[in-house]
XYZ file of C-alpha atoms in Angstrom:
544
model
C 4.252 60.263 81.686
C 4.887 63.044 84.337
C 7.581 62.390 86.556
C 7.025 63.083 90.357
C 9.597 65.127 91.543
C 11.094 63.937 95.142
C 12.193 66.513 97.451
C 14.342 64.312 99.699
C 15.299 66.851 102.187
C 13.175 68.099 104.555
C 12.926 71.946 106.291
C 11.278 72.988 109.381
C 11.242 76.650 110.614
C 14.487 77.397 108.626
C 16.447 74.367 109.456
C 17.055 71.335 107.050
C 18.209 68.229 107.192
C 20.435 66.067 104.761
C 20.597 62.282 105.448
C 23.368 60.335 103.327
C 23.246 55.996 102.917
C 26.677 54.855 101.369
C 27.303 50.982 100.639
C 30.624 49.996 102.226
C 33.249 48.669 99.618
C 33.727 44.603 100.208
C 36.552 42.855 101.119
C 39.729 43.360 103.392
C 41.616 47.045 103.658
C 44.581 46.989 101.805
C 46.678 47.328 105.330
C 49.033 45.827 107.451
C 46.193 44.851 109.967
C 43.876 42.098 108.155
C 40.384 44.278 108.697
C 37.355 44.807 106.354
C 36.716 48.450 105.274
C 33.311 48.358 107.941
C 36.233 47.666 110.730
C 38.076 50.644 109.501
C 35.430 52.733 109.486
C 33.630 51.538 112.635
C 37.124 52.136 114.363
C 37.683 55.766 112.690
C 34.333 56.867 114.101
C 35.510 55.170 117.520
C 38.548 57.267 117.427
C 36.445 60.582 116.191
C 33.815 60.385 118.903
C 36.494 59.738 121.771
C 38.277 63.261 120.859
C 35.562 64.794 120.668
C 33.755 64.062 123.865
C 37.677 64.269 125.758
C 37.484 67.561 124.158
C 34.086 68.946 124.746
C 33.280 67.330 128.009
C 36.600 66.793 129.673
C 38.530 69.614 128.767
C 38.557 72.911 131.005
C 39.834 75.246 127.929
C 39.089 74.126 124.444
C 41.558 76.430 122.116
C 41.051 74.532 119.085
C 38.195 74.265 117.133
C 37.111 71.378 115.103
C 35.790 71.084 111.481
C 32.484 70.543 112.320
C 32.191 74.049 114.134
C 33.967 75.776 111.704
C 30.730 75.344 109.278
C 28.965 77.349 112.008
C 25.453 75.944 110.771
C 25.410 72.651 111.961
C 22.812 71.727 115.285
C 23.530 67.847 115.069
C 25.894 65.359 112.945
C 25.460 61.502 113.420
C 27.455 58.938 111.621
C 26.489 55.277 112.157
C 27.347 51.871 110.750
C 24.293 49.991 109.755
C 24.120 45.855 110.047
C 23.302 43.782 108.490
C 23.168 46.620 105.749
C 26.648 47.387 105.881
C 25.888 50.974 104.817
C 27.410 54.409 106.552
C 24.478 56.338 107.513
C 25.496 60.447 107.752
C 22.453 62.418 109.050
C 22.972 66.030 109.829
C 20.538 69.552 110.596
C 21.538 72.914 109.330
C 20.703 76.201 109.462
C 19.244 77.533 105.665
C 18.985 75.575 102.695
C 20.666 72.997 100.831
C 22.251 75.084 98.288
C 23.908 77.036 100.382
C 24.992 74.624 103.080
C 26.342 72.052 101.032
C 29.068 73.960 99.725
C 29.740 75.171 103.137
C 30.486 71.342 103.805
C 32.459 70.795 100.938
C 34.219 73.592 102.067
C 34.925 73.082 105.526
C 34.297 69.128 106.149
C 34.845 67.932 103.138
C 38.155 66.237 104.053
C 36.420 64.560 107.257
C 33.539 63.160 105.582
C 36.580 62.255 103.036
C 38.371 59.803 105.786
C 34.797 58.588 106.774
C 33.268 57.739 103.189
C 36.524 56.373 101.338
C 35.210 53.542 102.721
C 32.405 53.480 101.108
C 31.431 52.507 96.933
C 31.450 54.619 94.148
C 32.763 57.944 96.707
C 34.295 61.161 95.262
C 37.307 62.647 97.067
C 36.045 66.338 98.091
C 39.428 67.140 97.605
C 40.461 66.450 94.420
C 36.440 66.833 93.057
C 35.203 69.718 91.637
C 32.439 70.707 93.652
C 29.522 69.809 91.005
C 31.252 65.914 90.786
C 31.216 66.167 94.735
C 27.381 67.071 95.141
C 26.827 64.688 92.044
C 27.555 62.077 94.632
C 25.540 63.380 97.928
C 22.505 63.703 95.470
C 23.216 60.305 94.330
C 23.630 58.488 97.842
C 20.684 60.852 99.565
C 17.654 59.274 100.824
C 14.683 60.749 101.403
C 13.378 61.890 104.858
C 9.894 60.986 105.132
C 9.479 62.934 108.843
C 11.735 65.813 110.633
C 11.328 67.347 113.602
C 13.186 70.303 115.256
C 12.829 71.749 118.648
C 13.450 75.540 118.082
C 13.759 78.196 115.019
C 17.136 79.117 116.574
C 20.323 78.971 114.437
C 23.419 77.732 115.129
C 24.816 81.632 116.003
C 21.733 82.599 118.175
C 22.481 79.702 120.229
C 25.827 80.554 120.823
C 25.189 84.020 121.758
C 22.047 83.169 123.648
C 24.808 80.893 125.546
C 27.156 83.724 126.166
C 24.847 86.361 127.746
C 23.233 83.747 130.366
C 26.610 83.095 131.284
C 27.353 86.684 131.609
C 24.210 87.188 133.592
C 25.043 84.167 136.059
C 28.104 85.497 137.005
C 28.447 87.747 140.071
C 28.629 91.599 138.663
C 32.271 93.265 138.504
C 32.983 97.002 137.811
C 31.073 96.957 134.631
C 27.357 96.164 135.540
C 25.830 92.663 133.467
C 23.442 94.175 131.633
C 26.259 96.661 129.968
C 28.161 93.532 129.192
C 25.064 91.934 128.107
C 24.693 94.721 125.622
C 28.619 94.748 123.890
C 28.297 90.703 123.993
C 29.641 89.421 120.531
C 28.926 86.038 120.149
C 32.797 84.830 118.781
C 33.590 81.565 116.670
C 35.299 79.000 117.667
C 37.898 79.662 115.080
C 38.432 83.613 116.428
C 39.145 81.745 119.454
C 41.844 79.509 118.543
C 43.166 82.236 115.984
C 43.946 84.335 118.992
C 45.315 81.491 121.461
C 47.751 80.900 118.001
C 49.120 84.617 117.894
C 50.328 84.357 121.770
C 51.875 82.862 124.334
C 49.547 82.305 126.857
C 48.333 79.360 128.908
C 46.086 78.827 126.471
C 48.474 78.500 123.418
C 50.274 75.931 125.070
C 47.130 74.139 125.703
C 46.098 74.234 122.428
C 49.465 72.501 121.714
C 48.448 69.703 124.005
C 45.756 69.404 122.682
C 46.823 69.098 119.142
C 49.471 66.570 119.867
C 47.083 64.097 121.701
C 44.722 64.619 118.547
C 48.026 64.130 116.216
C 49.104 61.044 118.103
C 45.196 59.657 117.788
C 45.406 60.376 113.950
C 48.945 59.103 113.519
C 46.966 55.506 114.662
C 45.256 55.245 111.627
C 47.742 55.114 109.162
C 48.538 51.323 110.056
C 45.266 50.972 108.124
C 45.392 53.906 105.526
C 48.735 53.073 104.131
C 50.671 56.722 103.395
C 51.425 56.461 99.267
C 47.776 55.253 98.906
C 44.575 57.187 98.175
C 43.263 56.461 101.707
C 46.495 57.387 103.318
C 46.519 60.813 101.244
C 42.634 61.272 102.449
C 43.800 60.621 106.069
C 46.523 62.956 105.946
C 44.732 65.670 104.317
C 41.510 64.970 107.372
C 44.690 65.401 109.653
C 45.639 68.566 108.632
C 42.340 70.116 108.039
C 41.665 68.961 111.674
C 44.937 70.344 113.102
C 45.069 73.298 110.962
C 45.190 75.568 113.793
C 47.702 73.651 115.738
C 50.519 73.440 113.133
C 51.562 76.646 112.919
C 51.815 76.869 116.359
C 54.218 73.712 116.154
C 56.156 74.558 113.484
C 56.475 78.346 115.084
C 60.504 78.947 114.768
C 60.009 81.486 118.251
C 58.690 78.321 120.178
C 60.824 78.019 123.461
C 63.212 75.136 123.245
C 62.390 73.719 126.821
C 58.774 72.883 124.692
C 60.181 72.614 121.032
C 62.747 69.837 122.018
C 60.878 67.544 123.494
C 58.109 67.984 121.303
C 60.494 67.277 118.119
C 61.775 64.340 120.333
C 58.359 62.441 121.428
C 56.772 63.035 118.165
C 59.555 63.394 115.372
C 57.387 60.553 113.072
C 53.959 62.120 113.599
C 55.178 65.829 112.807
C 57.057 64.673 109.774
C 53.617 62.724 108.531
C 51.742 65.737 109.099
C 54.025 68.544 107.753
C 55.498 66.913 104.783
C 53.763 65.444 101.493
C 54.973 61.786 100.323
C 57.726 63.484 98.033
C 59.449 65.356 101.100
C 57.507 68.757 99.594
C 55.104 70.312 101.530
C 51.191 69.596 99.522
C 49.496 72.645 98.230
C 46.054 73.533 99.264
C 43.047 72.946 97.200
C 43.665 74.712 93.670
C 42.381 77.851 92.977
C 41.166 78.516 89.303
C 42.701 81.472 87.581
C 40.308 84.325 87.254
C 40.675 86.274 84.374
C 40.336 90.484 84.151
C 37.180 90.496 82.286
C 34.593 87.582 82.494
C 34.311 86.381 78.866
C 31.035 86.987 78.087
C 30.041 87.964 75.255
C 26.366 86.939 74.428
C 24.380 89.937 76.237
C 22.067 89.741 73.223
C 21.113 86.736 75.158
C 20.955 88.390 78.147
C 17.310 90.197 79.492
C 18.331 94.157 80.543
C 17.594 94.011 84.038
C 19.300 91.500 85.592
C 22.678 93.293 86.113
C 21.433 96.385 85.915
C 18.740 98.382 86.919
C 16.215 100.382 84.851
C 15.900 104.261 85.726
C 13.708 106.796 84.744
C 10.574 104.017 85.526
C 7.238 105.329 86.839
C 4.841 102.872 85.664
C 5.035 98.952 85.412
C 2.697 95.613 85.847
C 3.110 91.658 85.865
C 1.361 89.896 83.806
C 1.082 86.080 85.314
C -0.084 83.896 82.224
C -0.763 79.943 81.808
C -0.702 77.915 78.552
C -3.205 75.523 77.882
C -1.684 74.880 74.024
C 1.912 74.210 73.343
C 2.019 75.519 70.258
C -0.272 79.030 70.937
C 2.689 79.238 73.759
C 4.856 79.168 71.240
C 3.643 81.363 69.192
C 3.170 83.800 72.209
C 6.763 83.679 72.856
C 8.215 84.283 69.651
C 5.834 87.821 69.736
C 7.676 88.600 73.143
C 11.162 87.643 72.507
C 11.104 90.132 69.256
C 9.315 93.008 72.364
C 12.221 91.623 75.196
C 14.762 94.235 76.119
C 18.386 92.918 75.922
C 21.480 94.416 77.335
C 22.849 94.750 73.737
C 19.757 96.359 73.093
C 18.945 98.278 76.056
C 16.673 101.359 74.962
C 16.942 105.354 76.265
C 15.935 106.115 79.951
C 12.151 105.836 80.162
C 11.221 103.877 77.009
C 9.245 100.922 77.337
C 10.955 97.377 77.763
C 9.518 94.318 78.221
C 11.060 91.165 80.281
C 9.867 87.533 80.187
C 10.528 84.636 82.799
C 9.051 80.924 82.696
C 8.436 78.852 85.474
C 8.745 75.083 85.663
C 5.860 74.367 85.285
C 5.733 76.436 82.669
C 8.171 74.417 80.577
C 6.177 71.881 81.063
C 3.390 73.241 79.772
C 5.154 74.345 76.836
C 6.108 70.896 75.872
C 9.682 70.123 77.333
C 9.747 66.285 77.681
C 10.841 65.036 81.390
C 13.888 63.856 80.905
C 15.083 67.902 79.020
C 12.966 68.928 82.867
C 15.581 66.885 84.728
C 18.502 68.948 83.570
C 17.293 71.967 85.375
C 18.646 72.883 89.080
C 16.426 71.030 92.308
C 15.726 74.369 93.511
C 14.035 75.268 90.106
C 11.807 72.116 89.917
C 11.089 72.496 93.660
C 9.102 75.867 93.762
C 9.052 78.771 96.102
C 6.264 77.183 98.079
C 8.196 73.789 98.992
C 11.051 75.919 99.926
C 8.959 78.557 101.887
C 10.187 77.333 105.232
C 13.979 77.503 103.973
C 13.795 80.690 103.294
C 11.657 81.725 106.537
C 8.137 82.108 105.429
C 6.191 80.285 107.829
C 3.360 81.234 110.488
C 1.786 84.280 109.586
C 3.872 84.328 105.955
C 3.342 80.667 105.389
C 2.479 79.704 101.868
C -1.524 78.961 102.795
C -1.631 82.614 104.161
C -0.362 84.122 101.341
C -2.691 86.476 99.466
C -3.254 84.704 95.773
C -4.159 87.303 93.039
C -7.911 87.683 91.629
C -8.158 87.226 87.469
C -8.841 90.614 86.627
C -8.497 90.391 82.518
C -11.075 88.876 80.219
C -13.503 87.752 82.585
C -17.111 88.209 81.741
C -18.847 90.457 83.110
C -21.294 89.704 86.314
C -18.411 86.757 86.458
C -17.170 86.066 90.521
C -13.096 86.216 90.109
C -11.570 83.184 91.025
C -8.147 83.151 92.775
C -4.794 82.016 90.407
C -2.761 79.335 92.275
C 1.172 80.129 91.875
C 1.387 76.715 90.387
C -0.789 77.999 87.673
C 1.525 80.306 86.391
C 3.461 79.527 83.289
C 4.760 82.383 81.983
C 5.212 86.143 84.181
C 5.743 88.911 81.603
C 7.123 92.525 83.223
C 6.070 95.385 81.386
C 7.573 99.672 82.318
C 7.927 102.409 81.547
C 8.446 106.572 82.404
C 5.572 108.208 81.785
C 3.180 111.452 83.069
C 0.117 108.986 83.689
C -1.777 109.654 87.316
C -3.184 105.850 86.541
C -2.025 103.152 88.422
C -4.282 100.391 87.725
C -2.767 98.751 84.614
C -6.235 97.286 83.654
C -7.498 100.647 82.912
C -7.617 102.706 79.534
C -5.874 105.820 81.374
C -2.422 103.679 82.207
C 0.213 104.121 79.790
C 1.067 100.155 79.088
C -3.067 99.492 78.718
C -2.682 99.567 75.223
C 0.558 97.010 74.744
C -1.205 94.312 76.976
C -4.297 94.523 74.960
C -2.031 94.490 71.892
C -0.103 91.175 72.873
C -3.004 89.338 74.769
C -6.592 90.827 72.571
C -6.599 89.677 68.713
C -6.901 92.460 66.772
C -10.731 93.826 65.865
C -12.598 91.435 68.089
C -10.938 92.019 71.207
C -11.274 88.683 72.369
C -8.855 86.648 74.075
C -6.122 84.658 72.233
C -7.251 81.050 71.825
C -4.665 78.281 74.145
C -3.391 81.291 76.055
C -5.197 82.337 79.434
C -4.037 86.027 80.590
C -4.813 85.705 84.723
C -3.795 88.579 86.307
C -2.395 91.917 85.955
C -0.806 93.451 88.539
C 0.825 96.756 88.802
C 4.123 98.023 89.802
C 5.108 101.472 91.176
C 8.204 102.889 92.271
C 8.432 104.069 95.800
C 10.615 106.940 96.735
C 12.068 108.587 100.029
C 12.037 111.877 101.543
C 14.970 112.666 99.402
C 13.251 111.823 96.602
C 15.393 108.749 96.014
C 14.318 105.551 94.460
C 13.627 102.799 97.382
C 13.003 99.009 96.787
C 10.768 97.008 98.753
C 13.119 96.244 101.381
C 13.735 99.852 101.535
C 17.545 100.370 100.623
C 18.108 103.192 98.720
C 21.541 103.607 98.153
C 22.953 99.816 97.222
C 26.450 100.168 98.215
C 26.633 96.481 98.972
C 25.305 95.361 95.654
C 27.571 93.525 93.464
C 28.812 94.571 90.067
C 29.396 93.155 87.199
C 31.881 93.043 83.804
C 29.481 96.358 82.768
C 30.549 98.508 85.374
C 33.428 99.383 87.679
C 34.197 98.293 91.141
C 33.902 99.891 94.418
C 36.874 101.430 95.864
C 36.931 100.395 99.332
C 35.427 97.225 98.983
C 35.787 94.394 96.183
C 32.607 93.597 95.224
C 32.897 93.016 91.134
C 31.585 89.580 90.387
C 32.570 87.977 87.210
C 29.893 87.836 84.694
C 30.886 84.199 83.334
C 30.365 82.984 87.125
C 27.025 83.834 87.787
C 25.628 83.869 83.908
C 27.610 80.779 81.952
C 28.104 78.685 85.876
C 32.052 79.351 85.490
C 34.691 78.175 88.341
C 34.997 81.149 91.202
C 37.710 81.815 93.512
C 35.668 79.033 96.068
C 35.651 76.225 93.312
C 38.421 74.106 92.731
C 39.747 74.185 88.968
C 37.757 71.995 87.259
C 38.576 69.340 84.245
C 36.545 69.709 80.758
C 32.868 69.552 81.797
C 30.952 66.541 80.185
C 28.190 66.353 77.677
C 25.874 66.314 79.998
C 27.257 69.096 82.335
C 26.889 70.997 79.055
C 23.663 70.846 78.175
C 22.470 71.766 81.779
């Protein structure tokens, strides 16, 4: 039986949302205050929101940032207690897509949602997680969002520059006319802010250490019901210094003038010694950063399609060939004929030869027989589809999926035959053909092109000419090269030199900047310098 897949997130004009339901654990806190764990958490968010609105609303300066700006994505973030449920309810809107966001959080809030979930059953410490356990868990407590609704296509960064130049144009004109000011406006973080307020002293560093003390008093509360020595009490103090991270080292600054030091020290000896120190007297170590070797370990580019890490050269002539299955095994067959053609990096032929790459979509492994439960193990993004995800990625309005231009078949029809148009979710399999050749031709589905002959070959039996029987050929589309005045290769977004691509094990790295990726981290899914070092994967991690 086919499985429905359920997108539970929803997208609108390139924002998403993610909404989170967590049971809260039974029973009374482990605490010197006799409270259930909804108590706790109902008087954590208490706590959170009164900071924040003191902060936002009341205060004239604001040199600190807080975690949630720090993601510099986020539009809205609600946490709520739901009764009779007794469930946490998280529901938040971002700018981009869920891949890319949620490590973002994990990142930069994990330790917050950490102090407002440990409450909750069945939750994974961000900190201590690896970030696939971590997202394990949002996937498994997500629920779906049946409607969403945004007011604007704005991100989180337009906003705040948008902000900054009416504010420059409301204010009355000095030596250096608006509109000039307008123009060398650079929207800046909250955390450039407070980085800058930390590296002085100026009224506003010594607000931002008022700040953080009323915010480290606040915090200091909670551990009469997050015990320090306990799980909770480690979460709390980690949330603490995540939140704070910006005011410690102005506390702990040795240049700090004693007529502040000293009475600082004095009025909050405990809560500085809670924050600063780890249980054992030792001061805790940040997350832990896996140790990346020299050379990525990978050693299977037979496996690997030419292509991907590198670019072809020499290439004047190329098509697509978008096919669909309608037999498993003639599929089958099909694809052990193009593995033996497919170009491999071990393999990778002389400058202008012919090579051949192969790609399969979901549906595609469906079609080839893959039960659902092997379809499962693939990534959401994968199972979603480009059109689902249009809006994430910001095709909508004029490049909305239902404007897009579908291709005609143009192989194998009969003649006097009207072409019908090939849905994307048609498409099983997409075969790339090039190659360097003299050819004028450019229409692959003529005699005169150079790869006429090899898509007849694969897709024509031999003699007849007809079509191979379970396998429908739909369209064949060509490819050309584009070059520049200089003669230079261009892609289709028109770059020509690619000094910002990455590189790879195969090649060297840029001088100036350091932009060699491991191999093993973006072919084999191997920890990265933002993952935290990871225990044995399981079975099941394996096999996906």
């Amino acid at each position: 039986m086919r499985a429905e897949l359920l997108i539970k997130g929803k997208s609108l004009t390139g924002t998403s949302d993610l909404t989170l339901l967590a049971p809260i654990l039974p029973g009374l806190v482990p605490s010197l205050d006799s409270i259930t764990y909804k108590t706790r958490v109902k008087r954590l968010l208490r706590t959170l929101q009164g900071g924040r609105v003191s902060l936002h609303e009341y205060a004239a300066y604001r040199p600190l940032s807080d975690a949630v700006e720090r993601v510099a994505a986020i539009h809205s973030f609600r946490v709520a207690v739901l009764e009779p449920e007794n469930k946490v309810l998280l529901a938040v809107t971002f700018d981009g897509t869920w891949e890319s966001y949620i490590r973002v959080l994990w990142q930069k809030v994990g330790t917050l949602l950490d102090i407002i979930f440990c409450s909750t059953e069945g939750y994974v410490v961000s900190h201590t997680a690896s970030f696939e356990a971590w997202t394990g868990w949002v996937r498994r407590v997500q629920v779906e969002t049946s409607f969403y609704y945004n007011t604007h296509g704005l991100t989180v960064p337009d906003a705040a520059y948008l902000r900054g130049e009416e504010e420059i144009h409301r204010t009355p004109a000095g030596d250096t006319p608006n509109d000039l000011l307008a123009t060398r406006h650079v929207a800046r973080s909250a955390e450039d802010i407070a980085w800058e307020a930390s590296q002085t002293r100026t009224p506003g560093s010594l607000e931002a250490l008022r700040q953080g003390l009323q915010s480290l008093a606040v915090l200091f509360r909670q551990t009469d019901t997050h015990l320090p020595g306990t799980r909770d009490g480690d979460v709390l103090k980690r949330a603490a210094r995540d939140l704070l991270a910006e005011f410690m080292p102005l506390a702990n600054d040795p240049k700090l003038e004693p007529d502040i030091a000293n009475p600082m020290k004095a009025r909050f000896s405990r809560q500085l010694a809670w924050l600063n120190s780890a249980d054992d007297g030792t001061p805790e170590p940040p997350r832990p950063v896996p140790v990346l070797p020299d050379q990525a370990d990978v050693t299977m580019y037979a496996d690997l399609q030419a292509g991907i890490l590198r670019p072809y050269v020499d290439m004047t002539h190329g098509c697509a060939l978008l096919i669909a299955v309608d037999d498993p095994l003639a599929g089958a067959l099909l694809l052990d004929e193009l593995l033996a053609r497919v170009t491999t990096e071990a393999t990778r032929p002389k400058d202008g030869a012919e090579v051949l790459n192969v790609a399969v979509s979901y549906e595609g492994l469906r079609a080839l027989g893959l039960s659902e439960t092997e379809l499962a193990l693939f990534p959401q993004e994968f199972r979603e589809g480009m059109e689902a995800r249009a809006s994430m990625l910001g095709d909508f309005r004029a490049n909305h999926p239902r404007r897009w231009r579908l291709p005609l078949r143009n192989w194998g029809m009969p003649a006097g035959t009207t072409p019908l148009r090939v849905e994307m979710s048609a498409v099983h399999l997409v075969v790339q053909l090039r190659v360097g050749a003299t050819s004028t031709e450019t229409d692959p589905t003529q005699p005169g092109h150079p790869l006429h002959a090899t898509i007849a070959a694969l897709f024509n039996r031999p003699g007849t000419g007809d079509p191979l029987p379970g396998i429908r050929l739909l369209h064949v589309q060509g490819l050309q090269r584009h070059f520049n005045a200089a003669k230079q290769v261009v892609d289709h977004f028109d770059f020509a030199d690619g000094d910002s691509d990455p590189v790879f094990d195969l090649e060297k790295q840029g001088h100036t900047y350091r932009n060699r990726l491991p191999g093993g981290a973006v072919l084999l899914g191997r920890a990265t310098v933002a993952d935290v070092a990871t225990p044995p994967r399981t079975p099941e991690a394996k096999e996906r």
